[in-house]
């Protein structure tokens, strides 16, 4: 709800974060549509999609991948999760901590309140700012974020049956040859195999209880 003398400032403050859904309906004073349309379009048009695509297709990114493969540098890891499931967000946080303790630079994406939404525009903005070498998520693979550059490797730690990974009859078109599936148990590895994921792109790694083993 926007009203009063602070309305324009609050509109800019809220929608410039790119963490809220697009407006679909305005109730009340329809003149608000004119006041909202300009700022919101400006915020979303500033998202650096073209620059991000250019970077992930560049020799600079390929050279970073080669350095990572040779063990010369650690990857930058972008971890995306969701506040709506307590287990998922804390497990994702543990993985982010593990990557960080290993020596990786990390960034943890999660909504800060119940009204926020990790919009594609927000993710593009983070890609442009952080330039991750890998995208990490629990129980969601690339099919959950099909807008991502296909050159950016995606790691899915599969510990539950979530859509669209679960609903798709085949994952062959949804994933790339650089994507990796870490499976909690053999059952999930079998499910992925039935959906066309090659053995070289998946392995089984139960989460150990003992903290030092986990890290």
PDB file of C-alpha atoms in Angstrom:
ATOM      1  CA  UNK A   1       0.000   0.000   0.000  1.00  0.00           C
ATOM      2  CA  UNK A   2       1.422   3.374  -1.031  1.00  0.00           C
ATOM      3  CA  UNK A   3       0.016   6.695   0.168  1.00  0.00           C
ATOM      4  CA  UNK A   4       0.948  10.063   1.575  1.00  0.00           C
ATOM      5  CA  UNK A   5       3.800  12.446   0.929  1.00  0.00           C
ATOM      6  CA  UNK A   6       6.442   9.707   1.062  1.00  0.00           C
ATOM      7  CA  UNK A   7       4.756   7.643  -1.653  1.00  0.00           C
ATOM      8  CA  UNK A   8       7.135   8.430  -4.535  1.00  0.00           C
ATOM      9  CA  UNK A   9      10.194   7.836  -2.378  1.00  0.00           C
ATOM     10  CA  UNK A  10       8.821   4.524  -1.125  1.00  0.00           C
ATOM     11  CA  UNK A  11       7.943   3.380  -4.654  1.00  0.00           C
ATOM     12  CA  UNK A  12      11.530   3.972  -5.706  1.00  0.00           C
ATOM     13  CA  UNK A  13      12.912   2.344  -2.569  1.00  0.00           C
ATOM     14  CA  UNK A  14      10.799  -0.793  -2.976  1.00  0.00           C
ATOM     15  CA  UNK A  15      10.950  -1.456  -6.702  1.00  0.00           C
ATOM     16  CA  UNK A  16      14.584  -0.465  -7.256  1.00  0.00           C
ATOM     17  CA  UNK A  17      15.593  -3.583  -5.288  1.00  0.00           C
ATOM     18  CA  UNK A  18      14.087  -5.811  -8.039  1.00  0.00           C
ATOM     19  CA  UNK A  19      12.973  -8.055  -5.148  1.00  0.00           C
ATOM     20  CA  UNK A  20       9.241  -7.632  -5.665  1.00  0.00           C
ATOM     21  CA  UNK A  21       6.933  -9.077  -8.339  1.00  0.00           C
ATOM     22  CA  UNK A  22       5.834  -6.979 -11.270  1.00  0.00           C
ATOM     23  CA  UNK A  23       2.655  -4.993 -10.707  1.00  0.00           C
ATOM     24  CA  UNK A  24      -0.387  -6.535 -12.373  1.00  0.00           C
ATOM     25  CA  UNK A  25      -3.324  -4.722 -10.783  1.00  0.00           C
ATOM     26  CA  UNK A  26      -3.721  -1.265  -9.259  1.00  0.00           C
ATOM     27  CA  UNK A  27      -6.695  -0.687  -6.972  1.00  0.00           C
ATOM     28  CA  UNK A  28      -7.880   2.811  -6.140  1.00  0.00           C
ATOM     29  CA  UNK A  29      -6.452   5.875  -7.884  1.00  0.00           C
ATOM     30  CA  UNK A  30      -5.631   4.663 -11.397  1.00  0.00           C
ATOM     31  CA  UNK A  31      -3.430   7.732 -11.932  1.00  0.00           C
ATOM     32  CA  UNK A  32      -0.916   5.840  -9.852  1.00  0.00           C
ATOM     33  CA  UNK A  33      -0.260   3.671 -12.907  1.00  0.00           C
ATOM     34  CA  UNK A  34       1.372   6.613 -14.677  1.00  0.00           C
ATOM     35  CA  UNK A  35       3.508   7.451 -11.647  1.00  0.00           C
ATOM     36  CA  UNK A  36       4.577   3.835 -11.196  1.00  0.00           C
ATOM     37  CA  UNK A  37       5.181   2.807 -14.799  1.00  0.00           C
ATOM     38  CA  UNK A  38       8.172   5.069 -15.442  1.00  0.00           C
ATOM     39  CA  UNK A  39      10.312   4.303 -12.380  1.00  0.00           C
ATOM     40  CA  UNK A  40       9.630   0.559 -12.477  1.00  0.00           C
ATOM     41  CA  UNK A  41      10.425   0.295 -16.187  1.00  0.00           C
ATOM     42  CA  UNK A  42      13.632   2.264 -15.579  1.00  0.00           C
ATOM     43  CA  UNK A  43      14.736  -0.042 -12.756  1.00  0.00           C
ATOM     44  CA  UNK A  44      14.128  -3.195 -14.785  1.00  0.00           C
ATOM     45  CA  UNK A  45      15.668  -1.851 -17.984  1.00  0.00           C
ATOM     46  CA  UNK A  46      18.916  -1.184 -16.099  1.00  0.00           C
ATOM     47  CA  UNK A  47      19.450  -4.918 -15.526  1.00  0.00           C
ATOM     48  CA  UNK A  48      22.733  -5.819 -17.355  1.00  0.00           C
ATOM     49  CA  UNK A  49      21.520  -8.866 -19.306  1.00  0.00           C
ATOM     50  CA  UNK A  50      23.594  -8.184 -22.427  1.00  0.00           C
ATOM     51  CA  UNK A  51      26.777  -7.533 -20.433  1.00  0.00           C
ATOM     52  CA  UNK A  52      26.252 -10.744 -18.447  1.00  0.00           C
ATOM     53  CA  UNK A  53      25.690 -12.812 -21.597  1.00  0.00           C
ATOM     54  CA  UNK A  54      28.811 -11.297 -23.178  1.00  0.00           C
ATOM     55  CA  UNK A  55      30.915 -12.132 -20.119  1.00  0.00           C
ATOM     56  CA  UNK A  56      29.884 -15.794 -19.960  1.00  0.00           C
ATOM     57  CA  UNK A  57      30.594 -16.198 -23.681  1.00  0.00           C
ATOM     58  CA  UNK A  58      33.989 -14.512 -23.370  1.00  0.00           C
ATOM     59  CA  UNK A  59      37.521 -15.892 -23.325  1.00  0.00           C
ATOM     60  CA  UNK A  60      37.925 -14.228 -19.906  1.00  0.00           C
ATOM     61  CA  UNK A  61      35.370 -16.597 -18.376  1.00  0.00           C
ATOM     62  CA  UNK A  62      36.825 -19.595 -20.219  1.00  0.00           C
ATOM     63  CA  UNK A  63      40.272 -18.751 -18.835  1.00  0.00           C
ATOM     64  CA  UNK A  64      38.838 -18.615 -15.306  1.00  0.00           C
ATOM     65  CA  UNK A  65      37.324 -22.062 -15.838  1.00  0.00           C
ATOM     66  CA  UNK A  66      40.710 -23.380 -16.928  1.00  0.00           C
ATOM     67  CA  UNK A  67      42.384 -21.856 -13.863  1.00  0.00           C
ATOM     68  CA  UNK A  68      39.781 -23.458 -11.618  1.00  0.00           C
ATOM     69  CA  UNK A  69      40.269 -26.832 -13.353  1.00  0.00           C
ATOM     70  CA  UNK A  70      44.016 -26.582 -12.758  1.00  0.00           C
ATOM     71  CA  UNK A  71      43.475 -25.766  -9.077  1.00  0.00           C
ATOM     72  CA  UNK A  72      45.038 -22.310  -9.394  1.00  0.00           C
ATOM     73  CA  UNK A  73      41.977 -20.446  -8.075  1.00  0.00           C
ATOM     74  CA  UNK A  74      38.781 -21.324  -6.265  1.00  0.00           C
ATOM     75  CA  UNK A  75      35.439 -20.633  -7.966  1.00  0.00           C
ATOM     76  CA  UNK A  76      33.031 -17.871  -7.047  1.00  0.00           C
ATOM     77  CA  UNK A  77      29.838 -19.642  -5.933  1.00  0.00           C
ATOM     78  CA  UNK A  78      26.354 -18.094  -6.044  1.00  0.00           C
ATOM     79  CA  UNK A  79      23.968 -19.944  -3.702  1.00  0.00           C
ATOM     80  CA  UNK A  80      20.251 -19.395  -4.245  1.00  0.00           C
ATOM     81  CA  UNK A  81      17.634 -20.553  -1.756  1.00  0.00           C
ATOM     82  CA  UNK A  82      14.174 -19.705  -0.408  1.00  0.00           C
ATOM     83  CA  UNK A  83      12.963 -18.498   2.998  1.00  0.00           C
ATOM     84  CA  UNK A  84       9.696 -20.447   2.690  1.00  0.00           C
ATOM     85  CA  UNK A  85      11.215 -23.746   3.805  1.00  0.00           C
ATOM     86  CA  UNK A  86      13.232 -23.661   7.001  1.00  0.00           C
ATOM     87  CA  UNK A  87      15.180 -26.848   6.273  1.00  0.00           C
ATOM     88  CA  UNK A  88      16.131 -25.747   2.759  1.00  0.00           C
ATOM     89  CA  UNK A  89      17.391 -22.322   3.746  1.00  0.00           C
ATOM     90  CA  UNK A  90      19.508 -23.617   6.635  1.00  0.00           C
ATOM     91  CA  UNK A  91      20.936 -26.481   4.593  1.00  0.00           C
ATOM     92  CA  UNK A  92      21.776 -24.006   1.814  1.00  0.00           C
ATOM     93  CA  UNK A  93      23.413 -21.783   4.400  1.00  0.00           C
ATOM     94  CA  UNK A  94      25.559 -24.723   5.562  1.00  0.00           C
ATOM     95  CA  UNK A  95      26.717 -25.352   1.999  1.00  0.00           C
ATOM     96  CA  UNK A  96      27.513 -21.650   1.532  1.00  0.00           C
ATOM     97  CA  UNK A  97      29.581 -21.772   4.729  1.00  0.00           C
ATOM     98  CA  UNK A  98      31.351 -24.898   3.494  1.00  0.00           C
ATOM     99  CA  UNK A  99      32.243 -23.293   0.149  1.00  0.00           C
ATOM    100  CA  UNK A 100      33.484 -20.217   2.004  1.00  0.00           C
ATOM    101  CA  UNK A 101      35.615 -22.223   4.448  1.00  0.00           C
ATOM    102  CA  UNK A 102      37.124 -24.058   1.481  1.00  0.00           C
ATOM    103  CA  UNK A 103      38.351 -20.727   0.146  1.00  0.00           C
ATOM    104  CA  UNK A 104      35.645 -19.820  -2.366  1.00  0.00           C
ATOM    105  CA  UNK A 105      34.099 -16.389  -2.656  1.00  0.00           C
ATOM    106  CA  UNK A 106      30.369 -16.825  -2.096  1.00  0.00           C
ATOM    107  CA  UNK A 107      27.128 -14.923  -2.309  1.00  0.00           C
ATOM    108  CA  UNK A 108      23.898 -16.112  -0.658  1.00  0.00           C
ATOM    109  CA  UNK A 109      20.600 -15.117  -2.275  1.00  0.00           C
ATOM    110  CA  UNK A 110      17.485 -15.275  -0.106  1.00  0.00           C
ATOM    111  CA  UNK A 111      14.413 -13.103   0.368  1.00  0.00           C
ATOM    112  CA  UNK A 112      14.674 -10.736   3.338  1.00  0.00           C
ATOM    113  CA  UNK A 113      10.953 -10.628   4.087  1.00  0.00           C
ATOM    114  CA  UNK A 114       7.791 -12.532   3.210  1.00  0.00           C
ATOM    115  CA  UNK A 115       6.757 -10.140   0.430  1.00  0.00           C
ATOM    116  CA  UNK A 116      10.000 -10.333  -1.519  1.00  0.00           C
ATOM    117  CA  UNK A 117      10.659 -12.522  -4.539  1.00  0.00           C
ATOM    118  CA  UNK A 118      13.967 -13.464  -6.168  1.00  0.00           C
ATOM    119  CA  UNK A 119      12.948 -12.198  -9.587  1.00  0.00           C
ATOM    120  CA  UNK A 120      14.901 -13.093 -12.745  1.00  0.00           C
ATOM    121  CA  UNK A 121      15.874  -9.419 -12.993  1.00  0.00           C
ATOM    122  CA  UNK A 122      17.340  -9.538  -9.486  1.00  0.00           C
ATOM    123  CA  UNK A 123      19.309 -12.696 -10.300  1.00  0.00           C
ATOM    124  CA  UNK A 124      20.635 -11.086 -13.515  1.00  0.00           C
ATOM    125  CA  UNK A 125      21.712  -8.089 -11.443  1.00  0.00           C
ATOM    126  CA  UNK A 126      23.601 -10.372  -9.050  1.00  0.00           C
ATOM    127  CA  UNK A 127      25.244 -12.220 -11.943  1.00  0.00           C
ATOM    128  CA  UNK A 128      26.513  -8.931 -13.325  1.00  0.00           C
ATOM    129  CA  UNK A 129      27.805  -7.738  -9.971  1.00  0.00           C
ATOM    130  CA  UNK A 130      29.303 -10.978  -8.589  1.00  0.00           C
ATOM    131  CA  UNK A 131      30.217 -12.854 -11.804  1.00  0.00           C
ATOM    132  CA  UNK A 132      29.939 -16.321 -10.250  1.00  0.00           C
ATOM    133  CA  UNK A 133      31.745 -19.309 -11.723  1.00  0.00           C
ATOM    134  CA  UNK A 134      29.018 -21.689 -10.588  1.00  0.00           C
ATOM    135  CA  UNK A 135      25.358 -21.464  -9.553  1.00  0.00           C
ATOM    136  CA  UNK A 136      24.354 -23.703  -6.616  1.00  0.00           C
ATOM    137  CA  UNK A 137      20.903 -24.700  -5.414  1.00  0.00           C
ATOM    138  CA  UNK A 138      19.351 -27.493  -3.373  1.00  0.00           C
ATOM    139  CA  UNK A 139      16.757 -29.770  -4.995  1.00  0.00           C
ATOM    140  CA  UNK A 140      16.384 -27.403  -7.956  1.00  0.00           C
ATOM    141  CA  UNK A 141      18.314 -27.650 -11.195  1.00  0.00           C
ATOM    142  CA  UNK A 142      18.653 -25.369 -14.215  1.00  0.00           C
ATOM    143  CA  UNK A 143      15.033 -26.057 -15.197  1.00  0.00           C
ATOM    144  CA  UNK A 144      14.001 -23.903 -12.216  1.00  0.00           C
ATOM    145  CA  UNK A 145      15.974 -20.961 -13.636  1.00  0.00           C
ATOM    146  CA  UNK A 146      15.922 -21.420 -17.428  1.00  0.00           C
ATOM    147  CA  UNK A 147      16.891 -17.775 -17.976  1.00  0.00           C
ATOM    148  CA  UNK A 148      20.450 -18.388 -16.706  1.00  0.00           C
ATOM    149  CA  UNK A 149      23.297 -18.246 -19.240  1.00  0.00           C
ATOM    150  CA  UNK A 150      23.917 -21.802 -20.409  1.00  0.00           C
ATOM    151  CA  UNK A 151      27.674 -21.269 -20.144  1.00  0.00           C
ATOM    152  CA  UNK A 152      27.364 -20.885 -16.349  1.00  0.00           C
ATOM    153  CA  UNK A 153      27.664 -24.320 -14.671  1.00  0.00           C
ATOM    154  CA  UNK A 154      24.821 -25.288 -12.339  1.00  0.00           C
ATOM    155  CA  UNK A 155      25.276 -27.564  -9.316  1.00  0.00           C
ATOM    156  CA  UNK A 156      22.126 -29.152  -7.873  1.00  0.00           C
ATOM    157  CA  UNK A 157      22.305 -30.960  -4.544  1.00  0.00           C
ATOM    158  CA  UNK A 158      19.277 -33.256  -4.839  1.00  0.00           C
ATOM    159  CA  UNK A 159      17.804 -34.171  -1.488  1.00  0.00           C
ATOM    160  CA  UNK A 160      14.105 -33.892  -2.279  1.00  0.00           C
ATOM    161  CA  UNK A 161      11.706 -34.242  -5.207  1.00  0.00           C
ATOM    162  CA  UNK A 162      10.888 -30.705  -6.327  1.00  0.00           C
ATOM    163  CA  UNK A 163       9.461 -29.398  -9.567  1.00  0.00           C
ATOM    164  CA  UNK A 164      10.173 -28.825 -12.367  1.00  0.00           C
ATOM    165  CA  UNK A 165      12.992 -31.363 -11.981  1.00  0.00           C
ATOM    166  CA  UNK A 166      10.452 -33.933 -10.772  1.00  0.00           C
ATOM    167  CA  UNK A 167       7.761 -33.249 -13.417  1.00  0.00           C
ATOM    168  CA  UNK A 168       9.937 -33.159 -16.524  1.00  0.00           C
ATOM    169  CA  UNK A 169      10.040 -36.577 -18.247  1.00  0.00           C
ATOM    170  CA  UNK A 170      13.544 -35.799 -19.528  1.00  0.00           C
ATOM    171  CA  UNK A 171      16.251 -33.370 -18.460  1.00  0.00           C
ATOM    172  CA  UNK A 172      18.348 -33.690 -21.619  1.00  0.00           C
ATOM    173  CA  UNK A 173      17.188 -30.362 -23.073  1.00  0.00           C
ATOM    174  CA  UNK A 174      16.969 -28.556 -19.731  1.00  0.00           C
ATOM    175  CA  UNK A 175      20.574 -29.034 -18.588  1.00  0.00           C
ATOM    176  CA  UNK A 176      24.032 -28.573 -20.098  1.00  0.00           C
ATOM    177  CA  UNK A 177      27.123 -30.766 -20.168  1.00  0.00           C
ATOM    178  CA  UNK A 178      28.726 -28.652 -17.411  1.00  0.00           C
ATOM    179  CA  UNK A 179      25.927 -29.132 -14.885  1.00  0.00           C
ATOM    180  CA  UNK A 180      26.461 -31.392 -11.880  1.00  0.00           C
ATOM    181  CA  UNK A 181      23.989 -33.308  -9.707  1.00  0.00           C
ATOM    182  CA  UNK A 182      25.035 -34.310  -6.191  1.00  0.00           C
ATOM    183  CA  UNK A 183      22.562 -36.871  -4.871  1.00  0.00           C
ATOM    184  CA  UNK A 184      21.653 -37.516  -1.256  1.00  0.00           C
ATOM    185  CA  UNK A 185      21.034 -41.204  -1.983  1.00  0.00           C
ATOM    186  CA  UNK A 186      21.094 -43.846  -4.719  1.00  0.00           C
ATOM    187  CA  UNK A 187      17.363 -43.475  -5.422  1.00  0.00           C
ATOM    188  CA  UNK A 188      17.834 -39.902  -6.623  1.00  0.00           C
ATOM    189  CA  UNK A 189      20.757 -40.923  -8.807  1.00  0.00           C
ATOM    190  CA  UNK A 190      18.553 -43.562 -10.411  1.00  0.00           C
ATOM    191  CA  UNK A 191      15.757 -41.051 -11.008  1.00  0.00           C
ATOM    192  CA  UNK A 192      18.186 -38.689 -12.723  1.00  0.00           C
ATOM    193  CA  UNK A 193      19.549 -41.515 -14.857  1.00  0.00           C
ATOM    194  CA  UNK A 194      16.029 -42.319 -16.048  1.00  0.00           C
ATOM    195  CA  UNK A 195      15.633 -38.669 -17.021  1.00  0.00           C
ATOM    196  CA  UNK A 196      18.748 -38.737 -19.194  1.00  0.00           C
ATOM    197  CA  UNK A 197      21.432 -37.324 -16.891  1.00  0.00           C
ATOM    198  CA  UNK A 198      24.795 -38.998 -17.741  1.00  0.00           C
ATOM    199  CA  UNK A 199      26.634 -40.853 -14.963  1.00  0.00           C
ATOM    200  CA  UNK A 200      29.610 -38.478 -15.277  1.00  0.00           C
ATOM    201  CA  UNK A 201      27.360 -35.576 -14.215  1.00  0.00           C
ATOM    202  CA  UNK A 202      26.057 -37.121 -10.992  1.00  0.00           C
ATOM    203  CA  UNK A 203      27.410 -38.746  -7.867  1.00  0.00           C
ATOM    204  CA  UNK A 204      26.118 -39.723  -4.436  1.00  0.00           C
ATOM    205  CA  UNK A 205      27.142 -37.751  -1.344  1.00  0.00           C
ATOM    206  CA  UNK A 206      25.074 -38.205   1.820  1.00  0.00           C
ATOM    207  CA  UNK A 207      25.329 -35.276   4.228  1.00  0.00           C
ATOM    208  CA  UNK A 208      27.397 -36.563   7.174  1.00  0.00           C
ATOM    209  CA  UNK A 209      26.325 -35.647  10.698  1.00  0.00           C
ATOM    210  CA  UNK A 210      29.836 -34.939  11.989  1.00  0.00           C
ATOM    211  CA  UNK A 211      30.633 -31.304  11.216  1.00  0.00           C
ATOM    212  CA  UNK A 212      34.344 -31.678  10.431  1.00  0.00           C
ATOM    213  CA  UNK A 213      33.565 -34.326   7.816  1.00  0.00           C
ATOM    214  CA  UNK A 214      30.922 -32.094   6.244  1.00  0.00           C
ATOM    215  CA  UNK A 215      33.267 -29.122   5.876  1.00  0.00           C
TER     216      UNK A 215
END
